[in-house]
Coordinates of C-alpha atoms in Angstrom, one line a residue:
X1 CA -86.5 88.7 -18.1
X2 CA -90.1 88.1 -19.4
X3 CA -92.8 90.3 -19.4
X4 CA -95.5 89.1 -17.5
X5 CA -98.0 86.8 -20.2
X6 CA -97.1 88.3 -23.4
X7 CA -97.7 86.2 -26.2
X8 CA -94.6 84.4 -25.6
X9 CA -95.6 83.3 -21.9
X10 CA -94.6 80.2 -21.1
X11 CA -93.1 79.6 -24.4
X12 CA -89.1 79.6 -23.7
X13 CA -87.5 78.0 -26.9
X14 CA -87.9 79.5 -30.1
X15 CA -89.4 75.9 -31.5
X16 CA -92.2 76.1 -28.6
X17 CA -93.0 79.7 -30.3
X18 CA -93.6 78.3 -33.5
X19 CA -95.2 75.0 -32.5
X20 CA -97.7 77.5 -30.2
X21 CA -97.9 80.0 -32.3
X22 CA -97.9 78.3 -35.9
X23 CA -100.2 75.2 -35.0
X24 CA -101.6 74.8 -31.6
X25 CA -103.1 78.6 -31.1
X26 CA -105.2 77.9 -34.1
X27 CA -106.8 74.6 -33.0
X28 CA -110.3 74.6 -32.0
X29 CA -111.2 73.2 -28.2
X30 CA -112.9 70.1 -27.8
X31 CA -113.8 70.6 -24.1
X32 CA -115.3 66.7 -23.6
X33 CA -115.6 67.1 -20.0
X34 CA -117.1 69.9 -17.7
X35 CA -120.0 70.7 -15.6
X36 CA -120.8 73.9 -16.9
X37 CA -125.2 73.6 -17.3
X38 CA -126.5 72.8 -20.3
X39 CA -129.1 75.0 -19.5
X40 CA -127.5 77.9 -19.7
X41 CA -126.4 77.7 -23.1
X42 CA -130.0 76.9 -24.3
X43 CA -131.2 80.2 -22.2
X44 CA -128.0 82.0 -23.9
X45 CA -127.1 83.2 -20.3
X46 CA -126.1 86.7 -19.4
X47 CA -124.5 87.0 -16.2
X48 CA -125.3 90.3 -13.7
X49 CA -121.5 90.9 -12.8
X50 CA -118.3 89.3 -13.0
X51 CA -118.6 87.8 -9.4
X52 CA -121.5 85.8 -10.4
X53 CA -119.4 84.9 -13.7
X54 CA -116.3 83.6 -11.8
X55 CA -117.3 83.1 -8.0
X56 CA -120.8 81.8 -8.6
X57 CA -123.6 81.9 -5.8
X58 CA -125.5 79.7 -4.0
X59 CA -123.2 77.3 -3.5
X60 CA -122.7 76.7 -7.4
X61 CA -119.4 77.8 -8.6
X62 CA -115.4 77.5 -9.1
X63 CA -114.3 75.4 -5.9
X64 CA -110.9 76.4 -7.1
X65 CA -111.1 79.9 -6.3
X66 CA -113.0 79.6 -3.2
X67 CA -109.9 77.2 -1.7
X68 CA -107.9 80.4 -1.7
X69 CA -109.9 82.8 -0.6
X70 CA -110.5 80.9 2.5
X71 CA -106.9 80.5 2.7
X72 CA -106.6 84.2 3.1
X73 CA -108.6 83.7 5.7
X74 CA -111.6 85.6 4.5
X75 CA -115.4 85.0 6.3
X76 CA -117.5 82.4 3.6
X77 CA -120.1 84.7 3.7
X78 CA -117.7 86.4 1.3
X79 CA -117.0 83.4 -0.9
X80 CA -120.2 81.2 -1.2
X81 CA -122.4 83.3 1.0
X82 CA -124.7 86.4 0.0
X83 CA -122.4 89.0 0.4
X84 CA -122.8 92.0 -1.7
X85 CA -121.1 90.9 -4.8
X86 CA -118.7 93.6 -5.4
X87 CA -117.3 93.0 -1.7
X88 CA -117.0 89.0 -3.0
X89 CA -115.2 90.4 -5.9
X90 CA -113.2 92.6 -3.9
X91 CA -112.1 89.6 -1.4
X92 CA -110.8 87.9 -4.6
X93 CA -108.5 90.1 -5.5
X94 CA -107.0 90.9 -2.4
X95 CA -106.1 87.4 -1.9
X96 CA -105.0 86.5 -6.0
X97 CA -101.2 88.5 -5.6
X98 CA -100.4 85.6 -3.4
X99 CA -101.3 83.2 -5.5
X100 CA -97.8 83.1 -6.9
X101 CA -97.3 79.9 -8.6
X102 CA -100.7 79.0 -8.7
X103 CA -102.5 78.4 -11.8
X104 CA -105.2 80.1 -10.8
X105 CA -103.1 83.4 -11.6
X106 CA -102.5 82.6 -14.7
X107 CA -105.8 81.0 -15.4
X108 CA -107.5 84.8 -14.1
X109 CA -105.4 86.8 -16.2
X110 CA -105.8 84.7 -19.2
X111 CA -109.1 85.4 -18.8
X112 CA -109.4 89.0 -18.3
X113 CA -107.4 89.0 -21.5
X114 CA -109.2 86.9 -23.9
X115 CA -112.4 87.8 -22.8
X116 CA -112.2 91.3 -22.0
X117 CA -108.8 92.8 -23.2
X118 CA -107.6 93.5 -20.2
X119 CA -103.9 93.4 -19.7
X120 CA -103.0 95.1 -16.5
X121 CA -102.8 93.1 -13.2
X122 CA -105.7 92.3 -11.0
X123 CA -105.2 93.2 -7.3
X124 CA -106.9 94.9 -4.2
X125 CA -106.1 98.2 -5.9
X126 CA -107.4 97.9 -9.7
X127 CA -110.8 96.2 -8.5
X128 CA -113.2 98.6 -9.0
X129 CA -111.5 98.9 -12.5
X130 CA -111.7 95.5 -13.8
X131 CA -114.7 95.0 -12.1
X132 CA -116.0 98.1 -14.2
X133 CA -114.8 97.2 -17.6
X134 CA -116.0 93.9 -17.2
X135 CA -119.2 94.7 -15.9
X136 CA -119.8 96.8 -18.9
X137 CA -118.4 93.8 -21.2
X138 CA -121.2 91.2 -19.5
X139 CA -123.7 93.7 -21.1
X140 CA -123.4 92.0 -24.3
X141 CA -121.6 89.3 -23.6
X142 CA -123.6 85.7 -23.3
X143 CA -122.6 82.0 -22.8
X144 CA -122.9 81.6 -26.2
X145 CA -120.4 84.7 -27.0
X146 CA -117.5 83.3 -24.9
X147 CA -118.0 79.8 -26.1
X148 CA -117.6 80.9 -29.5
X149 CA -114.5 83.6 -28.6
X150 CA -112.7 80.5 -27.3
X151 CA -113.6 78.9 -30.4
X152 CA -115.0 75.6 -28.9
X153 CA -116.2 73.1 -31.2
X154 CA -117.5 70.4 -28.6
X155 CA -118.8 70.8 -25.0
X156 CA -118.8 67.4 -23.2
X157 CA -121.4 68.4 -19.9
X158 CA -121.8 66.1 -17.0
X159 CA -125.5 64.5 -16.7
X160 CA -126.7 62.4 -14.5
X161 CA -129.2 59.1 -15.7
X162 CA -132.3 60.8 -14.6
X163 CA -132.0 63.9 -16.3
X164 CA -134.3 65.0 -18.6
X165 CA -131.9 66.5 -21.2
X166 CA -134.3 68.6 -22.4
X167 CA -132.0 71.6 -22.4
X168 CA -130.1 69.4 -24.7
X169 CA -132.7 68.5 -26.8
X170 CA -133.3 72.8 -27.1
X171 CA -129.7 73.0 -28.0
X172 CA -129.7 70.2 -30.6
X173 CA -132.6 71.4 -32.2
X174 CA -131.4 75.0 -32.4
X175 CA -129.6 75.7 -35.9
X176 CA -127.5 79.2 -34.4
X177 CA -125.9 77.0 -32.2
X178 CA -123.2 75.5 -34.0
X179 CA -121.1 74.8 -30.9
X180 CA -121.9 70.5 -30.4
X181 CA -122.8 70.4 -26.9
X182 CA -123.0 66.7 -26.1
X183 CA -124.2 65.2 -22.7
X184 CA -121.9 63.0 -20.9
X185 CA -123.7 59.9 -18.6
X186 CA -122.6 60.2 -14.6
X187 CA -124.1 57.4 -13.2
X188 CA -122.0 57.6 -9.9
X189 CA -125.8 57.9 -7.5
X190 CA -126.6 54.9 -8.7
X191 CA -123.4 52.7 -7.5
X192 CA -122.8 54.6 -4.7
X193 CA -125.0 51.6 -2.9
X194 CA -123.3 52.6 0.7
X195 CA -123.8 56.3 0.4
X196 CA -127.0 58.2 1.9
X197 CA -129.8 58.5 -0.3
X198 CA -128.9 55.9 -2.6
X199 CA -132.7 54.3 -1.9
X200 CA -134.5 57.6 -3.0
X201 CA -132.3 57.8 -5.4
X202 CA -133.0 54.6 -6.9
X203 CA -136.9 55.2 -6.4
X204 CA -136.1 58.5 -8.9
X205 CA -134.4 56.4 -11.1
X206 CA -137.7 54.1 -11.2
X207 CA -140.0 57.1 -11.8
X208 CA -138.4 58.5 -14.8
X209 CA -137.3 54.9 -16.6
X210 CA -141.0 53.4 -15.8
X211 CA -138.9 50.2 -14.6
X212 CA -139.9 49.2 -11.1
X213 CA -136.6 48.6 -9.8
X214 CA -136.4 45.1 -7.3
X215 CA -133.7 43.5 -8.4
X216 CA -130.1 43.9 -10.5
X217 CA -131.5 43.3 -13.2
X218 CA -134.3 45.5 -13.1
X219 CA -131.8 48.0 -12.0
X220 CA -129.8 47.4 -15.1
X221 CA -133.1 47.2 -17.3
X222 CA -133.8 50.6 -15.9
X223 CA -130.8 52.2 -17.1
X224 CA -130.3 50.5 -20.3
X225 CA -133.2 52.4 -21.2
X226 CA -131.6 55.4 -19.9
X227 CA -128.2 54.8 -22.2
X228 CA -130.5 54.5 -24.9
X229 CA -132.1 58.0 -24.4
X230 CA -128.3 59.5 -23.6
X231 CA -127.1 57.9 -26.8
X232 CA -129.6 59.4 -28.8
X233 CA -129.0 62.7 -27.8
X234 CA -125.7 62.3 -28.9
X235 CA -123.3 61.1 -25.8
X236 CA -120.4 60.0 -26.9
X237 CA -118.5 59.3 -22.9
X238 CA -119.2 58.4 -19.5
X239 CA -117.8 59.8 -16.4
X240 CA -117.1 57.6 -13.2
X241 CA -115.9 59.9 -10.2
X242 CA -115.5 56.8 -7.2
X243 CA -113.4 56.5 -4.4
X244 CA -111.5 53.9 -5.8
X245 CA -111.6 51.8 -9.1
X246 CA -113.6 48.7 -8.0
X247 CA -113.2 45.3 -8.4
X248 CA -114.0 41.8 -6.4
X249 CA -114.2 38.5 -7.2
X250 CA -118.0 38.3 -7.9
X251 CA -117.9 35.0 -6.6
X252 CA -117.7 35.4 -3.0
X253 CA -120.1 37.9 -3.1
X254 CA -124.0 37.9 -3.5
X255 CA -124.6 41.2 -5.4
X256 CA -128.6 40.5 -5.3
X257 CA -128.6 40.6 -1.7
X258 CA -126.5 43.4 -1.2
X259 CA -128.9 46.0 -3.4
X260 CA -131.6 44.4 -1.4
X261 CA -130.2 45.7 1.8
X262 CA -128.6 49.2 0.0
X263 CA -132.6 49.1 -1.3
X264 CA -134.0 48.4 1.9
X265 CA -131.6 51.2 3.6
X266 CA -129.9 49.2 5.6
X267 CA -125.8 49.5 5.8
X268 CA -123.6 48.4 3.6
X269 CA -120.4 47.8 4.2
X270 CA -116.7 49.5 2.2
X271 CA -116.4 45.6 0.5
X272 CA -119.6 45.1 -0.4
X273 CA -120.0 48.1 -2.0
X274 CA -117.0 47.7 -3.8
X275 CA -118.6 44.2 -5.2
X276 CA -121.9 45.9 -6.2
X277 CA -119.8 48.7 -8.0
X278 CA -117.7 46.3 -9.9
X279 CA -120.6 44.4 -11.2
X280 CA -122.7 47.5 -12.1
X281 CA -119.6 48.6 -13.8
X282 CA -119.2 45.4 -15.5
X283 CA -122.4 45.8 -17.3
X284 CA -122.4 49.6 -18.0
X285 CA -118.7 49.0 -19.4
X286 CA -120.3 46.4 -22.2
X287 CA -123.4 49.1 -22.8
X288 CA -120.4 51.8 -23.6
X289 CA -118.7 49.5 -25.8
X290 CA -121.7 48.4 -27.4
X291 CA -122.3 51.9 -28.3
X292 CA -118.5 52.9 -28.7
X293 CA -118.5 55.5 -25.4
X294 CA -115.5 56.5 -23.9
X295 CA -115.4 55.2 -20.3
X296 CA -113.9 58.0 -18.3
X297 CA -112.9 56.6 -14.9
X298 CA -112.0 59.1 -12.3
X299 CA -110.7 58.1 -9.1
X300 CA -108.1 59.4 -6.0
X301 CA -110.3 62.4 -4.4
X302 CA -111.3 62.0 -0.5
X303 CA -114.0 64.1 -0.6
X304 CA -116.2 66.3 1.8
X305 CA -112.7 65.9 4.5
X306 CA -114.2 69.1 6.6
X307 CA -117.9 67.8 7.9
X308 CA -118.8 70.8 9.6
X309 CA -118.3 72.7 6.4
X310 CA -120.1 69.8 4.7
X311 CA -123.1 70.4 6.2
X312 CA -123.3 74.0 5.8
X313 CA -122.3 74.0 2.1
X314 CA -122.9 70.9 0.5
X315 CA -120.7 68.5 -1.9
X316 CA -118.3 70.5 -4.5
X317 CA -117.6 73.4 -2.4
X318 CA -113.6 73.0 -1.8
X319 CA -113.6 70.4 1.0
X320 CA -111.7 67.8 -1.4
X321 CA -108.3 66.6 -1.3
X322 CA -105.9 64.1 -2.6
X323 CA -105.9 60.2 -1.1
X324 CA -103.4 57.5 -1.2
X325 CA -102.3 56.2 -4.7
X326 CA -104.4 53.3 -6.8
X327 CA -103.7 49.6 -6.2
X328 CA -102.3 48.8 -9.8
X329 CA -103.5 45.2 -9.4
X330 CA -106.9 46.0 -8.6
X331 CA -106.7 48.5 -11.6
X332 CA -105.5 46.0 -14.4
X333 CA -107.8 43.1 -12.7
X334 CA -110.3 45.6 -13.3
X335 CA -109.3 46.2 -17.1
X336 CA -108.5 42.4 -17.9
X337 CA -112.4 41.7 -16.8
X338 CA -113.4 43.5 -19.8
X339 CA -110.4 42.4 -21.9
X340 CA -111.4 38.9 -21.1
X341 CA -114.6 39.1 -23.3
X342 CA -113.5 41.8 -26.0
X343 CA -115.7 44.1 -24.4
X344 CA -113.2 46.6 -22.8
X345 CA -114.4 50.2 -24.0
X346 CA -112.3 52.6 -25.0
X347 CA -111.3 54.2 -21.3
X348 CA -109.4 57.3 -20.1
X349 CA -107.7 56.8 -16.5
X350 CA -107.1 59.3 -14.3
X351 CA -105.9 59.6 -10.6
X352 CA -106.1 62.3 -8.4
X353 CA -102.8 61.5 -6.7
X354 CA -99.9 62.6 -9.4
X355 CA -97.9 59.1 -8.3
X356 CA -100.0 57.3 -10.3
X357 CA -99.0 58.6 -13.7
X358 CA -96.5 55.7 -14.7
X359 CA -98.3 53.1 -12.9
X360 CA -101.6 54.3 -15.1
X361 CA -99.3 54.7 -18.5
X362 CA -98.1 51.3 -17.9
X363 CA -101.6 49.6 -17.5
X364 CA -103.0 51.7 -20.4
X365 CA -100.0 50.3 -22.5
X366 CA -101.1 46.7 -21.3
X367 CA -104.9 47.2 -23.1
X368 CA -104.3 48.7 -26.4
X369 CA -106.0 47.3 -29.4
X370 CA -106.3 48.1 -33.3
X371 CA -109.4 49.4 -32.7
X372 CA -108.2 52.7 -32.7
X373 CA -105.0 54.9 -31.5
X374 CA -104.6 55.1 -28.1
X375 CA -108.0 53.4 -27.3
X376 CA -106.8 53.4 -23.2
X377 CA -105.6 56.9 -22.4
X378 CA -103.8 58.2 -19.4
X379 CA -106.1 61.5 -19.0
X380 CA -104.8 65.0 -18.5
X381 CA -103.3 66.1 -15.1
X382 CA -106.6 66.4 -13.4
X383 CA -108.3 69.3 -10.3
X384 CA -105.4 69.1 -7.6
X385 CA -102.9 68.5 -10.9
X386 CA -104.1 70.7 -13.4
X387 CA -100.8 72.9 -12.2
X388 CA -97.8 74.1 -14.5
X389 CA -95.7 71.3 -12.8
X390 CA -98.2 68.7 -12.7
X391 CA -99.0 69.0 -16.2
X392 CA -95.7 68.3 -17.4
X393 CA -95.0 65.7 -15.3
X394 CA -98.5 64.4 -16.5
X395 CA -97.1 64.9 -20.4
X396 CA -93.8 64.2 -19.9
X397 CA -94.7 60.3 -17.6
X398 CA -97.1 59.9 -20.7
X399 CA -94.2 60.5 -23.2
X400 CA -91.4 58.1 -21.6
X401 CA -93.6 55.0 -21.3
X402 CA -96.3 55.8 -24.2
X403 CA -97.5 57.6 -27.2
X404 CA -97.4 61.2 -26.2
X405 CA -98.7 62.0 -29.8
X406 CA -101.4 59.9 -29.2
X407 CA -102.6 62.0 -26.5
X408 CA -106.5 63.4 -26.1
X409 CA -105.6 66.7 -24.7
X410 CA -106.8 68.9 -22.2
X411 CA -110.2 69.4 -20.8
X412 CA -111.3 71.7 -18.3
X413 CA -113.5 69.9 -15.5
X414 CA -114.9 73.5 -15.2
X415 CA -118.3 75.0 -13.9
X416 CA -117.4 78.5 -15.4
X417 CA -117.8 79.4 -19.2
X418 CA -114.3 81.6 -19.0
X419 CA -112.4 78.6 -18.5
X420 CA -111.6 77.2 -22.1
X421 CA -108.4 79.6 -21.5
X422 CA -107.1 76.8 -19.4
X423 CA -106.8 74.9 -22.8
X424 CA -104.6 77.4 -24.1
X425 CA -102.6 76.9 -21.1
X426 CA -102.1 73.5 -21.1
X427 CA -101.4 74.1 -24.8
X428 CA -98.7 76.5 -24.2
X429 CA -96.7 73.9 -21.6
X430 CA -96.8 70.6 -24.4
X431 CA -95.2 73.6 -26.9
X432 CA -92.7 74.5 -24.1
X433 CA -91.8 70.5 -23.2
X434 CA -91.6 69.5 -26.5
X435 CA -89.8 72.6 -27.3
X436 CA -87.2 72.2 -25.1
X437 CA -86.7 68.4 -26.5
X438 CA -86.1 69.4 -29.8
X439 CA -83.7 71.9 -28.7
X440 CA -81.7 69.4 -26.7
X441 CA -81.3 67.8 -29.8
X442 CA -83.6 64.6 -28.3
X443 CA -85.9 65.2 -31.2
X444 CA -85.4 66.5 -34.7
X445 CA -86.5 70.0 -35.7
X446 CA -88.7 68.7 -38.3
X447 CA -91.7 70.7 -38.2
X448 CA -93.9 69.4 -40.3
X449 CA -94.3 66.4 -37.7
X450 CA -93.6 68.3 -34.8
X451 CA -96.6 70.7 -35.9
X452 CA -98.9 67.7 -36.7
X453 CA -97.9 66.4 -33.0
X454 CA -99.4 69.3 -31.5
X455 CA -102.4 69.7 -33.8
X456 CA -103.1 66.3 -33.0
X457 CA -103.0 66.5 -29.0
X458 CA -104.5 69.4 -29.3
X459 CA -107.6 69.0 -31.0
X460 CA -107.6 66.1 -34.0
X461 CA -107.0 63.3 -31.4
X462 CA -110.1 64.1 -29.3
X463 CA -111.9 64.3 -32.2
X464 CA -111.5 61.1 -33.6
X465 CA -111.3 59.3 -30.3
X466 CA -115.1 61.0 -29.5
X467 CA -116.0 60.4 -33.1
X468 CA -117.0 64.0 -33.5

């Protein structure tokens, strides 16, 4: 039997020790997507307690956790709400000891070790002791501190076009940050023509480009300019988080007239949005190839599902779950419009719904070029996924019908500083899979390229692929 996370967790073949241990434990992160604020690391936040660290408060925080604390049945005034912190704490770990076979045991108790050397086991009863020591840690312990603990070397945020960046522009210009910490362009606001608020949105978007936005094109005008001020600062991706990957045949539709009415306020329907979407995305995909951007497309979540809790709470509070699987013709259509004009950016797909994987392998294998390795990625098993068994399913669909050594890696999608330990556990499981391989005899123990392999998915890949 295995202790419980000793350094050998998750790590059952002695070629996954060495490949962990020898090569992959040493790689720095490259964390190039997450929605931790920028701000903070300017400010060189220190958090009050460990609650605020790992719960949040108002409303801003790890959805994750919050998911099973309500599952324990627990009142929200104890997970988002503006309960006493220590009793938020408290309701936290009461509820993690039956979180057996979540990640999100492993994930906490990673933590607690990395960050504050604690190895015990977190429950109801040793609360007020971890809560203690790592109370007393926080003291001295800033944003900064943990990023450069977990030895990060890149932080992709998540920004949206009107941002100002300026906390970037603090960070940039700061020489004792040597962490890069590179925005990342969201533009979802502005396609999201049949969602409320898009208008006002749109009149932001005016505002801060100085473009008066009537038409496509001055819509397009307005955030080229933007692009242009995101690309100076340094980003080197975008991040697309749609309903579905869009695309309609921009002849049968009048994409002028529907922003007029999307403009105007007026309802648009599912089909015409999808037709304003694919021709906004046409366009921003040629800016991001222009510029060599990675064109991160997420898609798969049905999103704000509980309305009531919606309207309490707001978007991003745990109300998310996983839709049907992607329409692979829509999908390739979607890549081949690019492809058509050698202007397909490099692009990481990832679905919400783990059915996708092969069906995603298989069109990222149809749009590879010798413009670099792996130019169309599958991306890492993603929110829902981002499980022990979803992540190798995730590497192990990548490695029958791709280049598994090819791979970009992990990243954590995370709104807490702590969770760069999720990179050592997605490290861990590629050591363990390809681990096992080699001891099956389905690959040979050679491990100079078995170390490279790992080195490579877990740091040099990303690197090059971001051109970092």
């Amino acid at each position: 039997m295995q202790p419980f996370m000793n350094d050998d967790f998750l790590l059952n073949t002695e070629t996954a020790r060495r490949l962990y241990h020898e090569h992959a434990a040493k790689m720095p992160i490259i964390d190039y997507h997450c929605h931790i604020p920028p701000q903070e690391i300017a400010d060189d936040k220190q958090y009050d307690n460990i609650t605020r660290l790992w719960l949040g408060g108002d409303h801003f925080g790890d959805h994750y956790k919050w998911r099973l604390i309500r599952s324990n049945g627990v009142d929200e005034n104890l997970i988002t709400g503006d309960a006493p912190d220590r009793e938020r704490f408290q309701a936290f770990a009461e509820m993690l000891p039956r979180a057996i076979g979540n990640p999100m045991y492993h994930w906490t108790h990673l933590e607690l070790k990395r960050f504050f050397g604690y190895d015990g086991v977190l429950n109801g009863d040793t609360a007020e002791e971890v809560w203690n020591l790592c109370n007393e840690k926080l003291k001295t312990l800033t944003v900064r501190e943990m990023i450069r603990m977990a030895n990060v070397d890149m932080v992709g945020t998540t920004d949206d076009p009107v941002d100002s960046l300026e906390a970037h522009a603090r960070i940039k210009n700061d020489p004792t940050i040597t962490t890069k910490v590179l925005p990342s362009w969201r533009p979802d606001k502005a396609l999201n023509i049949h969602k409320e608020g898009f208008a006002e949105y749109i009149h932001k978007l005016s505002q801060v480009s100085g473009v008066e936005i009537d038409s496509v094109c001055a819509l397009q005008e307005a955030l080229k300019k933007r692009l242009d001020h995101f690309d100076e600062m340094g980003c080197r991706a975008s991040d697309h988080g749609l309903d579905k990957i869009p695309y309609a045949d921009l002849n049968e539709w009048d994409v002028e007239a529907i922003f007029s009415k999307g403009l105007a306020g007026e309802k648009v329907t599912d089909q015409e949005a999808e037709a304003f979407q694919f021709a906004m995305m046409l366009f921003l995909g040629r800016e991001y190839a222009r510029r060599g951007w990675a064109m991160q497309m997420h898609y798969g979540a049905v999103r704000n599902t509980n309305t009531r809790r919606f309207a309490e709470l707001g978007p991003d509070t745990g109300y998310d779950c996983i839709g049907s699987t992607g329409d692979a013709k829509s999908i390739a259509a979607f890549m081949n419009a690019f492809e058509k004009t050698g202007e397909l950016p490099k692009t990481i797909l990832y679905s919400l719904n783990g059915a996708d994987n092969a069906m995603l392998v298989t069109i990222a294998q149809s749009f590879q070029s010798n413009e670099c390795r792996g130019k169309v990625q599958h991306g890492s098993a993603w929110w829902h996924n981002d499980t022990f068994e979803g992540m190798v399913q995730q590497i192990k669909e990548l490695a029958e019908r791709g280049l598994l050594g090819n791979f970009i890696g992990m990243l954590t999608d995370s709104r807490s500083f702590l969770s760069y330990t999720r990179h050592e556990y997605f490290r861990r499981i590629v050591c363990r899979v390809i681990g096992q391989w080699v001891e099956d005899g389905m690959y040979p123990a050679d491990m100079d390229t078995l170390g490279k392999i790992v080195e490579d998915i877990s740091y040099y890949n990303a690197k090059e692929y971001f051109n970092l």
